[in-house]
Amino acid sequence: MNLAWQQARQGQGQTWTNPLVGVVIVKSGQILAQGYHHHFGNSHAEIDALSQLTNLDQAQGATMYVTLEPCSHTGKTPPCARKLVAVGLARVVIGQLDPNPLVAGKGLAILQAAGITTRVLDQSGGLNRAYNFFYLHKRPLITLKYAASLDGKINAAGNERTYFTGPETQNDSQKERAQQQAILVGERTLEVDDPQLTVRKLTTDFPPRRLVLVRDVDQISRQARLFQSAAPIWFLSRRPSQRSWSDNVQIFVDPQWNPLRISQFLAEQGIQSLFVEGGSQVQAHFMAAGLVDRIVLYLAPLLLGGSALPIAQGIAAPQALKYQLQTQQVLGDDLKLEYWRR
């Protein structure tokens, strides 16, 4: 199963809303084939592994280790569970059952009904945390990311962006973005930072949707760097637009946009993960709504002091939200801290 998890990770950034899945086929103590889900819409991991065999007859009597329950329905590809029955596998070891209600035990039932010996480990190998969270909680997993000084400031006073983290942190932040399906900033961050919100230096066919929360989308400057990329842009505007926009821009109007409504909207769109990058008031509102599941903090070794902009300025959370430190990593002169909600 460790080998199967390693296989699955090779699909990182290319499976979009599909989960990462890896497979190893074993017979008589020998590994016959390995495979993984390479790309959204392409063959699932089980079929990829079977395609590595010289002859499908080799699968008769073999054991398959698969990180996620084989699918039982016809989507972009036929059901994998029935294919495993057809090739004559003797045993299937499954890392975890699929939380997607389209599967959710149905694939396992097909294998068992055919007399295939099965075992479920109830282990994910650290894969598909957002996918699992989405189907368990019916909303995207929300990560709050920010870089801060030692005194808890995220920007110096004034209307210009403050750069205070090193290149190692910048590269890591890009890797974090690449694992997300949507990125959100507020109107103020768009004006001051003028971000592109793209994934740079990393290859993905499915860049995250770039979301901007605004009062009136028609007031946004067309010169913003956001428009330099063809990656999808979603404006969450409180007022409808009277302007024409390029094909990669969509306007969604709701006079009452707030974190809960944004979370519900993204769930309706099938978005499983959201990366909240700023600004300070947007951070505060997500915290106050109790909708921050994970925090990625890049701590820079400097003090800004005085009237510099603090983390999460604005509305207060109704109660203390408790988080547990999961990882810490030195990135050049900076420190990355990753926390998960308890």
C-alpha positions as a Markdown table, in Angstrom:
| # | Residue | x | y | z |
|---|---|---|---|---|
| 1 | Met | 0.0 | 0.0 | 0.0 |
| 2 | Asn | 2.9 | 2.3 | 0.6 |
| 3 | Leu | 3.9 | 1.8 | -3.0 |
| 4 | Ala | 0.4 | 2.5 | -4.1 |
| 5 | Trp | 0.3 | 5.8 | -2.2 |
| 6 | Gln | 3.6 | 6.8 | -3.9 |
| 7 | Gln | 2.0 | 6.0 | -7.2 |
| 8 | Ala | -1.0 | 8.1 | -6.4 |
| 9 | Arg | 1.0 | 11.2 | -5.6 |
| 10 | Gln | 2.4 | 11.3 | -9.1 |
| 11 | Gly | -1.0 | 12.6 | -10.2 |
| 12 | Gln | -0.8 | 15.7 | -8.0 |
| 13 | Gly | -2.3 | 18.8 | -9.7 |
| 14 | Gln | -3.7 | 16.9 | -12.6 |
| 15 | Thr | -6.8 | 15.1 | -11.4 |
| 16 | Trp | -8.9 | 18.3 | -10.6 |
| 17 | Thr | -12.0 | 17.2 | -8.7 |
| 18 | Asn | -11.1 | 13.5 | -9.0 |
| 19 | Pro | -9.1 | 12.0 | -6.1 |
| 20 | Leu | -5.5 | 10.9 | -6.3 |
| 21 | Val | -5.5 | 7.1 | -6.6 |
| 22 | Gly | -2.6 | 4.6 | -6.9 |
| 23 | Val | -2.5 | 0.8 | -7.6 |
| 24 | Val | 0.0 | -2.1 | -7.3 |
| 25 | Ile | -0.8 | -5.5 | -8.6 |
| 26 | Val | 1.0 | -8.5 | -6.9 |
| 27 | Lys | 1.1 | -12.2 | -7.7 |
| 28 | Ser | 3.3 | -14.9 | -6.1 |
| 29 | Gly | 5.2 | -12.3 | -4.2 |
| 30 | Gln | 6.1 | -10.4 | -7.3 |
| 31 | Ile | 5.0 | -6.9 | -8.4 |
| 32 | Leu | 3.4 | -7.3 | -11.8 |
| 33 | Ala | 2.3 | -3.7 | -12.4 |
| 34 | Gln | 1.8 | -0.3 | -10.9 |
| 35 | Gly | -0.4 | 2.6 | -12.0 |
| 36 | Tyr | -2.1 | 5.8 | -11.0 |
| 37 | His | -4.8 | 8.2 | -12.1 |
| 38 | His | -2.8 | 10.5 | -14.4 |
| 39 | His | -5.3 | 13.1 | -15.5 |
| 40 | Phe | -8.9 | 14.2 | -15.0 |
| 41 | Gly | -11.0 | 12.4 | -17.6 |
| 42 | Asn | -8.4 | 9.7 | -18.3 |
| 43 | Ser | -8.2 | 6.1 | -17.2 |
| 44 | His | -8.6 | 5.5 | -13.5 |
| 45 | Ala | -5.6 | 4.0 | -11.6 |
| 46 | Glu | -6.9 | 0.4 | -11.7 |
| 47 | Ile | -7.2 | 0.5 | -15.5 |
| 48 | Asp | -3.8 | 2.2 | -15.8 |
| 49 | Ala | -2.2 | -0.6 | -13.8 |
| 50 | Leu | -3.9 | -3.3 | -15.8 |
| 51 | Ser | -2.7 | -1.8 | -19.0 |
| 52 | Gln | 0.9 | -2.3 | -17.8 |
| 53 | Leu | 0.4 | -6.1 | -17.9 |
| 54 | Thr | 1.7 | -8.0 | -20.9 |
| 55 | Asn | -1.5 | -9.9 | -21.0 |
| 56 | Leu | -4.7 | -9.5 | -18.9 |
| 57 | Asp | -4.6 | -13.2 | -18.1 |
| 58 | Gln | -1.8 | -12.3 | -15.7 |
| 59 | Ala | -4.3 | -10.7 | -13.4 |
| 60 | Gln | -6.1 | -14.0 | -12.7 |
| 61 | Gly | -5.6 | -14.9 | -9.1 |
| 62 | Ala | -3.5 | -11.8 | -8.4 |
| 63 | Thr | -3.9 | -9.3 | -5.5 |
| 64 | Met | -4.5 | -5.6 | -6.2 |
| 65 | Tyr | -3.6 | -2.9 | -3.7 |
| 66 | Val | -5.6 | 0.2 | -4.4 |
| 67 | Thr | -5.6 | 3.4 | -2.3 |
| 68 | Leu | -9.3 | 4.2 | -2.8 |
| 69 | Glu | -12.4 | 2.0 | -3.3 |
| 70 | Pro | -12.8 | 1.1 | -7.0 |
| 71 | Cys | -15.7 | 3.1 | -8.6 |
| 72 | Ser | -19.0 | 1.4 | -9.3 |
| 73 | His | -20.6 | 3.9 | -11.7 |
| 74 | Thr | -20.2 | 5.0 | -15.2 |
| 75 | Gly | -18.9 | 8.6 | -15.4 |
| 76 | Lys | -16.1 | 9.7 | -17.8 |
| 77 | Thr | -14.9 | 6.1 | -17.6 |
| 78 | Pro | -16.7 | 2.7 | -17.1 |
| 79 | Pro | -16.9 | 1.2 | -13.5 |
| 80 | Cys | -13.6 | -0.1 | -12.3 |
| 81 | Ala | -15.0 | -2.6 | -9.9 |
| 82 | Arg | -16.7 | -4.6 | -12.7 |
| 83 | Lys | -13.4 | -4.6 | -14.7 |
| 84 | Leu | -11.6 | -6.1 | -11.7 |
| 85 | Val | -14.2 | -8.9 | -11.5 |
| 86 | Ala | -13.9 | -9.5 | -15.2 |
| 87 | Val | -10.1 | -10.0 | -15.2 |
| 88 | Gly | -10.3 | -12.6 | -12.4 |
| 89 | Leu | -8.5 | -10.9 | -9.4 |
| 90 | Ala | -8.5 | -13.1 | -6.3 |
| 91 | Arg | -8.0 | -10.4 | -3.7 |
| 92 | Val | -8.3 | -6.6 | -3.4 |
| 93 | Val | -6.8 | -4.6 | -0.6 |
| 94 | Ile | -8.4 | -1.1 | -0.3 |
| 95 | Gly | -6.8 | 1.8 | 1.5 |
| 96 | Gln | -10.1 | 3.6 | 2.2 |
| 97 | Leu | -13.7 | 3.5 | 1.1 |
| 98 | Asp | -14.8 | 6.3 | -1.2 |
| 99 | Pro | -16.8 | 9.0 | 0.6 |
| 100 | Asn | -18.4 | 10.1 | -2.7 |
| 101 | Pro | -22.1 | 8.9 | -2.5 |
| 102 | Leu | -21.9 | 7.7 | -6.1 |
| 103 | Val | -19.5 | 5.0 | -4.8 |
| 104 | Ala | -19.6 | 4.8 | -0.9 |
| 105 | Gly | -19.4 | 1.0 | -0.5 |
| 106 | Lys | -21.0 | 0.1 | -3.8 |
| 107 | Gly | -17.7 | -0.8 | -5.4 |
| 108 | Leu | -16.7 | -3.0 | -2.5 |
| 109 | Ala | -20.1 | -4.7 | -2.7 |
| 110 | Ile | -19.5 | -5.6 | -6.4 |
| 111 | Leu | -16.2 | -7.2 | -5.6 |
| 112 | Gln | -17.6 | -9.2 | -2.6 |
| 113 | Ala | -20.6 | -10.3 | -4.6 |
| 114 | Ala | -18.2 | -11.8 | -7.2 |
| 115 | Gly | -16.4 | -13.8 | -4.5 |
| 116 | Ile | -13.2 | -11.6 | -4.5 |
| 117 | Thr | -11.5 | -11.5 | -1.1 |
| 118 | Thr | -11.4 | -7.9 | 0.1 |
| 119 | Arg | -9.8 | -6.0 | 3.0 |
| 120 | Val | -10.3 | -2.3 | 3.8 |
| 121 | Leu | -7.5 | -0.7 | 5.8 |
| 122 | Asp | -9.3 | 2.6 | 6.6 |
| 123 | Gln | -6.1 | 4.5 | 5.8 |
| 124 | Ser | -5.7 | 7.4 | 3.3 |
| 125 | Gly | -1.9 | 7.7 | 3.4 |
| 126 | Gly | -2.4 | 11.4 | 3.7 |
| 127 | Leu | -4.0 | 11.7 | 0.3 |
| 128 | Asn | -7.2 | 13.5 | -0.7 |
| 129 | Arg | -7.8 | 15.4 | 2.5 |
| 130 | Ala | -9.9 | 18.1 | 0.7 |
| 131 | Tyr | -11.8 | 15.4 | -1.3 |
| 132 | Asn | -12.6 | 13.5 | 1.9 |
| 133 | Phe | -13.5 | 16.7 | 3.8 |
| 134 | Phe | -15.8 | 17.8 | 1.0 |
| 135 | Tyr | -18.0 | 14.7 | 1.0 |
| 136 | Leu | -18.0 | 14.5 | 4.8 |
| 137 | His | -18.9 | 18.1 | 5.5 |
| 138 | Lys | -20.6 | 19.1 | 2.2 |
| 139 | Arg | -18.4 | 22.2 | 1.8 |
| 140 | Pro | -14.8 | 22.9 | 0.7 |
| 141 | Leu | -11.9 | 22.6 | 3.0 |
| 142 | Ile | -10.8 | 26.1 | 3.7 |
| 143 | Thr | -7.2 | 27.1 | 4.3 |
| 144 | Leu | -6.2 | 30.6 | 5.5 |
| 145 | Lys | -2.7 | 31.5 | 4.3 |
| 146 | Tyr | -0.7 | 34.6 | 5.2 |
| 147 | Ala | 2.8 | 35.8 | 5.7 |
| 148 | Ala | 3.4 | 37.8 | 8.9 |
| 149 | Ser | 6.1 | 39.6 | 10.8 |
| 150 | Leu | 7.2 | 38.6 | 14.3 |
| 151 | Asp | 4.8 | 41.2 | 15.7 |
| 152 | Gly | 1.8 | 39.8 | 13.8 |
| 153 | Lys | 1.7 | 42.3 | 10.9 |
| 154 | Ile | 0.9 | 41.4 | 7.3 |
| 155 | Asn | 1.6 | 44.8 | 5.6 |
| 156 | Ala | 3.3 | 48.1 | 6.5 |
| 157 | Ala | 1.1 | 51.1 | 6.8 |
| 158 | Gly | 0.1 | 52.7 | 3.5 |
| 159 | Asn | -1.2 | 51.7 | 0.1 |
| 160 | Glu | 1.8 | 49.7 | -1.2 |
| 161 | Arg | 2.4 | 46.0 | -0.8 |
| 162 | Thr | 5.1 | 45.0 | 1.7 |
| 163 | Tyr | 7.5 | 42.2 | 0.6 |
| 164 | Phe | 9.2 | 40.5 | 3.5 |
| 165 | Thr | 9.5 | 36.8 | 2.9 |
| 166 | Gly | 12.3 | 35.1 | 0.9 |
| 167 | Pro | 12.4 | 33.2 | -2.3 |
| 168 | Glu | 12.0 | 29.8 | -0.5 |
| 169 | Thr | 8.7 | 31.0 | 1.0 |
| 170 | Gln | 7.5 | 32.3 | -2.4 |
| 171 | Asn | 8.2 | 29.0 | -4.0 |
| 172 | Asp | 6.5 | 27.1 | -1.2 |
| 173 | Ser | 3.5 | 29.3 | -1.5 |
| 174 | Gln | 3.2 | 28.4 | -5.2 |
| 175 | Lys | 3.2 | 24.7 | -4.3 |
| 176 | Glu | 0.4 | 25.4 | -1.8 |
| 177 | Arg | -1.6 | 27.2 | -4.5 |
| 178 | Ala | -1.2 | 24.3 | -6.9 |
| 179 | Gln | -3.0 | 22.0 | -4.5 |
| 180 | Gln | -6.1 | 24.3 | -4.3 |
| 181 | Gln | -9.1 | 24.4 | -6.5 |
| 182 | Ala | -9.9 | 28.1 | -5.7 |
| 183 | Ile | -8.1 | 31.1 | -4.3 |
| 184 | Leu | -9.9 | 34.0 | -2.7 |
| 185 | Val | -8.8 | 37.6 | -2.0 |
| 186 | Gly | -10.8 | 40.7 | -1.1 |
| 187 | Glu | -11.1 | 43.9 | -3.1 |
| 188 | Arg | -8.6 | 45.8 | -1.0 |
| 189 | Thr | -5.9 | 43.1 | -1.6 |
| 190 | Leu | -6.6 | 43.3 | -5.3 |
| 191 | Glu | -6.1 | 47.1 | -5.2 |
| 192 | Val | -3.0 | 47.2 | -3.0 |
| 193 | Asp | -1.1 | 44.0 | -3.9 |
| 194 | Asp | -2.3 | 43.8 | -7.6 |
| 195 | Pro | -1.8 | 40.0 | -7.5 |
| 196 | Gln | -2.0 | 37.6 | -10.5 |
| 197 | Leu | -3.1 | 34.7 | -8.2 |
| 198 | Thr | -1.6 | 32.2 | -10.6 |
| 199 | Val | 0.4 | 29.1 | -10.1 |
| 200 | Arg | 3.9 | 29.9 | -11.5 |
| 201 | Lys | 6.9 | 27.6 | -12.1 |
| 202 | Leu | 4.6 | 24.6 | -11.7 |
| 203 | Thr | 2.7 | 22.7 | -14.4 |
| 204 | Thr | -1.0 | 22.1 | -13.9 |
| 205 | Asp | -3.8 | 21.7 | -16.5 |
| 206 | Phe | -6.3 | 22.8 | -13.8 |
| 207 | Pro | -5.2 | 26.1 | -12.3 |
| 208 | Pro | -7.3 | 27.2 | -9.3 |
| 209 | Arg | -10.3 | 29.4 | -9.9 |
| 210 | Arg | -9.3 | 33.0 | -8.9 |
| 211 | Leu | -12.0 | 34.5 | -6.8 |
| 212 | Val | -12.2 | 38.2 | -5.8 |
| 213 | Leu | -14.8 | 39.5 | -3.4 |
| 214 | Val | -15.9 | 43.0 | -4.5 |
| 215 | Arg | -18.7 | 45.5 | -3.8 |
| 216 | Asp | -19.1 | 46.6 | -7.5 |
| 217 | Val | -17.2 | 44.6 | -10.1 |
| 218 | Asp | -17.5 | 47.4 | -12.6 |
| 219 | Gln | -15.2 | 49.5 | -10.5 |
| 220 | Ile | -12.3 | 47.0 | -11.0 |
| 221 | Ser | -9.5 | 48.4 | -13.2 |
| 222 | Arg | -9.0 | 46.4 | -16.4 |
| 223 | Gln | -5.3 | 47.1 | -16.0 |
| 224 | Ala | -5.1 | 44.8 | -13.0 |
| 225 | Arg | -2.4 | 42.1 | -13.3 |
| 226 | Leu | -5.2 | 39.6 | -12.6 |
| 227 | Phe | -6.3 | 39.9 | -16.2 |
| 228 | Gln | -2.9 | 39.0 | -17.7 |
| 229 | Ser | -3.6 | 35.3 | -17.3 |
| 230 | Ala | -6.2 | 33.2 | -19.0 |
| 231 | Ala | -6.9 | 31.2 | -15.9 |
| 232 | Pro | -10.5 | 31.4 | -14.7 |
| 233 | Ile | -11.6 | 34.5 | -12.8 |
| 234 | Trp | -14.7 | 34.5 | -10.6 |
| 235 | Phe | -15.9 | 37.9 | -9.3 |
| 236 | Leu | -18.2 | 37.6 | -6.3 |
| 237 | Ser | -19.9 | 41.0 | -6.6 |
| 238 | Arg | -22.6 | 42.6 | -4.5 |
| 239 | Arg | -23.8 | 44.5 | -7.6 |
| 240 | Pro | -24.5 | 43.2 | -11.1 |
| 241 | Ser | -22.2 | 44.2 | -13.9 |
| 242 | Gln | -23.0 | 46.5 | -16.9 |
| 243 | Arg | -19.7 | 45.8 | -18.7 |
| 244 | Ser | -18.6 | 43.1 | -21.1 |
| 245 | Trp | -15.8 | 40.7 | -19.9 |
| 246 | Ser | -13.5 | 38.2 | -21.5 |
| 247 | Asp | -14.4 | 34.6 | -21.7 |
| 248 | Asn | -12.4 | 33.5 | -18.7 |
| 249 | Val | -14.3 | 36.0 | -16.4 |
| 250 | Gln | -17.5 | 35.1 | -14.7 |
| 251 | Ile | -19.6 | 37.4 | -12.4 |
| 252 | Phe | -21.6 | 36.0 | -9.6 |
| 253 | Val | -23.9 | 38.4 | -7.9 |
| 254 | Asp | -25.2 | 38.3 | -4.3 |
| 255 | Pro | -25.9 | 41.4 | -2.2 |
| 256 | Gln | -25.1 | 39.4 | 0.9 |
| 257 | Trp | -21.8 | 37.7 | 0.1 |
| 258 | Asn | -20.2 | 36.4 | 3.4 |
| 259 | Pro | -18.0 | 33.4 | 4.3 |
| 260 | Leu | -20.9 | 31.0 | 4.8 |
| 261 | Arg | -22.6 | 32.0 | 1.5 |
| 262 | Ile | -19.2 | 31.7 | -0.3 |
| 263 | Ser | -18.7 | 28.3 | 1.2 |
| 264 | Gln | -22.2 | 27.2 | 0.1 |
| 265 | Phe | -21.7 | 28.6 | -3.4 |
| 266 | Leu | -18.4 | 26.8 | -3.9 |
| 267 | Ala | -19.9 | 23.5 | -2.7 |
| 268 | Glu | -22.7 | 24.0 | -5.3 |
| 269 | Gln | -19.9 | 24.4 | -7.9 |
| 270 | Gly | -18.2 | 21.2 | -6.8 |
| 271 | Ile | -15.1 | 23.1 | -5.5 |
| 272 | Gln | -13.5 | 21.0 | -2.8 |
| 273 | Ser | -10.8 | 23.4 | -1.5 |
| 274 | Leu | -10.5 | 27.1 | -1.0 |
| 275 | Phe | -7.3 | 29.1 | -0.3 |
| 276 | Val | -8.0 | 32.4 | 1.4 |
| 277 | Glu | -5.1 | 34.7 | 0.8 |
| 278 | Gly | -6.4 | 38.0 | 2.1 |
| 279 | Gly | -6.8 | 40.6 | 3.1 |
| 280 | Ser | -7.0 | 41.3 | 6.8 |
| 281 | Gln | -10.8 | 41.9 | 7.0 |
| 282 | Val | -11.5 | 38.8 | 4.8 |
| 283 | Gln | -9.3 | 36.8 | 7.2 |
| 284 | Ala | -11.3 | 38.1 | 10.2 |
| 285 | His | -14.7 | 37.3 | 8.7 |
| 286 | Phe | -13.7 | 33.7 | 7.9 |
| 287 | Met | -12.3 | 33.3 | 11.4 |
| 288 | Ala | -15.5 | 34.8 | 12.9 |
| 289 | Ala | -17.6 | 32.4 | 10.8 |
| 290 | Gly | -15.7 | 29.4 | 12.2 |
| 291 | Leu | -14.8 | 28.4 | 8.6 |
| 292 | Val | -11.0 | 28.1 | 8.8 |
| 293 | Asp | -10.0 | 24.5 | 8.8 |
| 294 | Arg | -6.3 | 24.9 | 8.2 |
| 295 | Ile | -3.8 | 27.7 | 8.6 |
| 296 | Val | -0.6 | 28.2 | 6.7 |
| 297 | Leu | 1.5 | 30.9 | 8.4 |
| 298 | Tyr | 4.8 | 32.1 | 6.9 |
| 299 | Leu | 6.7 | 33.9 | 9.7 |
| 300 | Ala | 9.3 | 36.4 | 8.6 |
| 301 | Pro | 12.1 | 37.6 | 11.0 |
| 302 | Leu | 11.3 | 41.3 | 11.2 |
| 303 | Leu | 9.2 | 43.7 | 13.1 |
| 304 | Leu | 6.9 | 46.2 | 11.4 |
| 305 | Gly | 5.3 | 47.8 | 14.5 |
| 306 | Gly | 3.3 | 51.0 | 14.8 |
| 307 | Ser | 0.2 | 51.3 | 12.5 |
| 308 | Ala | 1.2 | 48.4 | 10.2 |
| 309 | Leu | -1.8 | 46.2 | 9.2 |
| 310 | Pro | -2.4 | 43.3 | 11.7 |
| 311 | Ile | -3.6 | 39.8 | 10.9 |
| 312 | Ala | -7.4 | 39.4 | 10.8 |
| 313 | Gln | -8.4 | 43.0 | 11.6 |
| 314 | Gly | -12.1 | 43.7 | 12.0 |
| 315 | Ile | -14.9 | 41.4 | 13.2 |
| 316 | Ala | -14.0 | 39.2 | 16.2 |
| 317 | Ala | -14.6 | 35.5 | 16.4 |
| 318 | Pro | -17.4 | 34.7 | 18.9 |
| 319 | Gln | -15.1 | 32.3 | 20.8 |
| 320 | Ala | -11.5 | 31.1 | 20.7 |
| 321 | Leu | -10.8 | 28.8 | 17.9 |
| 322 | Lys | -8.3 | 26.1 | 18.7 |
| 323 | Tyr | -5.8 | 24.6 | 16.3 |
| 324 | Gln | -3.1 | 22.0 | 16.5 |
| 325 | Leu | 0.4 | 22.4 | 15.0 |
| 326 | Gln | 0.9 | 19.7 | 12.4 |
| 327 | Thr | 4.1 | 20.7 | 10.6 |
| 328 | Gln | 6.9 | 23.3 | 10.9 |
| 329 | Gln | 9.5 | 23.9 | 8.3 |
| 330 | Val | 12.4 | 26.4 | 7.9 |
| 331 | Leu | 12.4 | 28.1 | 4.6 |
| 332 | Gly | 15.5 | 30.2 | 4.2 |
| 333 | Asp | 15.2 | 32.9 | 7.0 |
| 334 | Asp | 11.4 | 32.2 | 7.3 |
| 335 | Leu | 9.4 | 29.7 | 9.2 |
| 336 | Lys | 6.4 | 27.9 | 7.9 |
| 337 | Leu | 3.8 | 26.7 | 10.4 |
| 338 | Glu | 0.8 | 24.6 | 9.5 |
| 339 | Tyr | -2.1 | 24.3 | 11.8 |
| 340 | Trp | -5.3 | 22.2 | 11.6 |
| 341 | Arg | -8.6 | 22.8 | 13.4 |
| 342 | Arg | -9.0 | 20.6 | 16.4 |
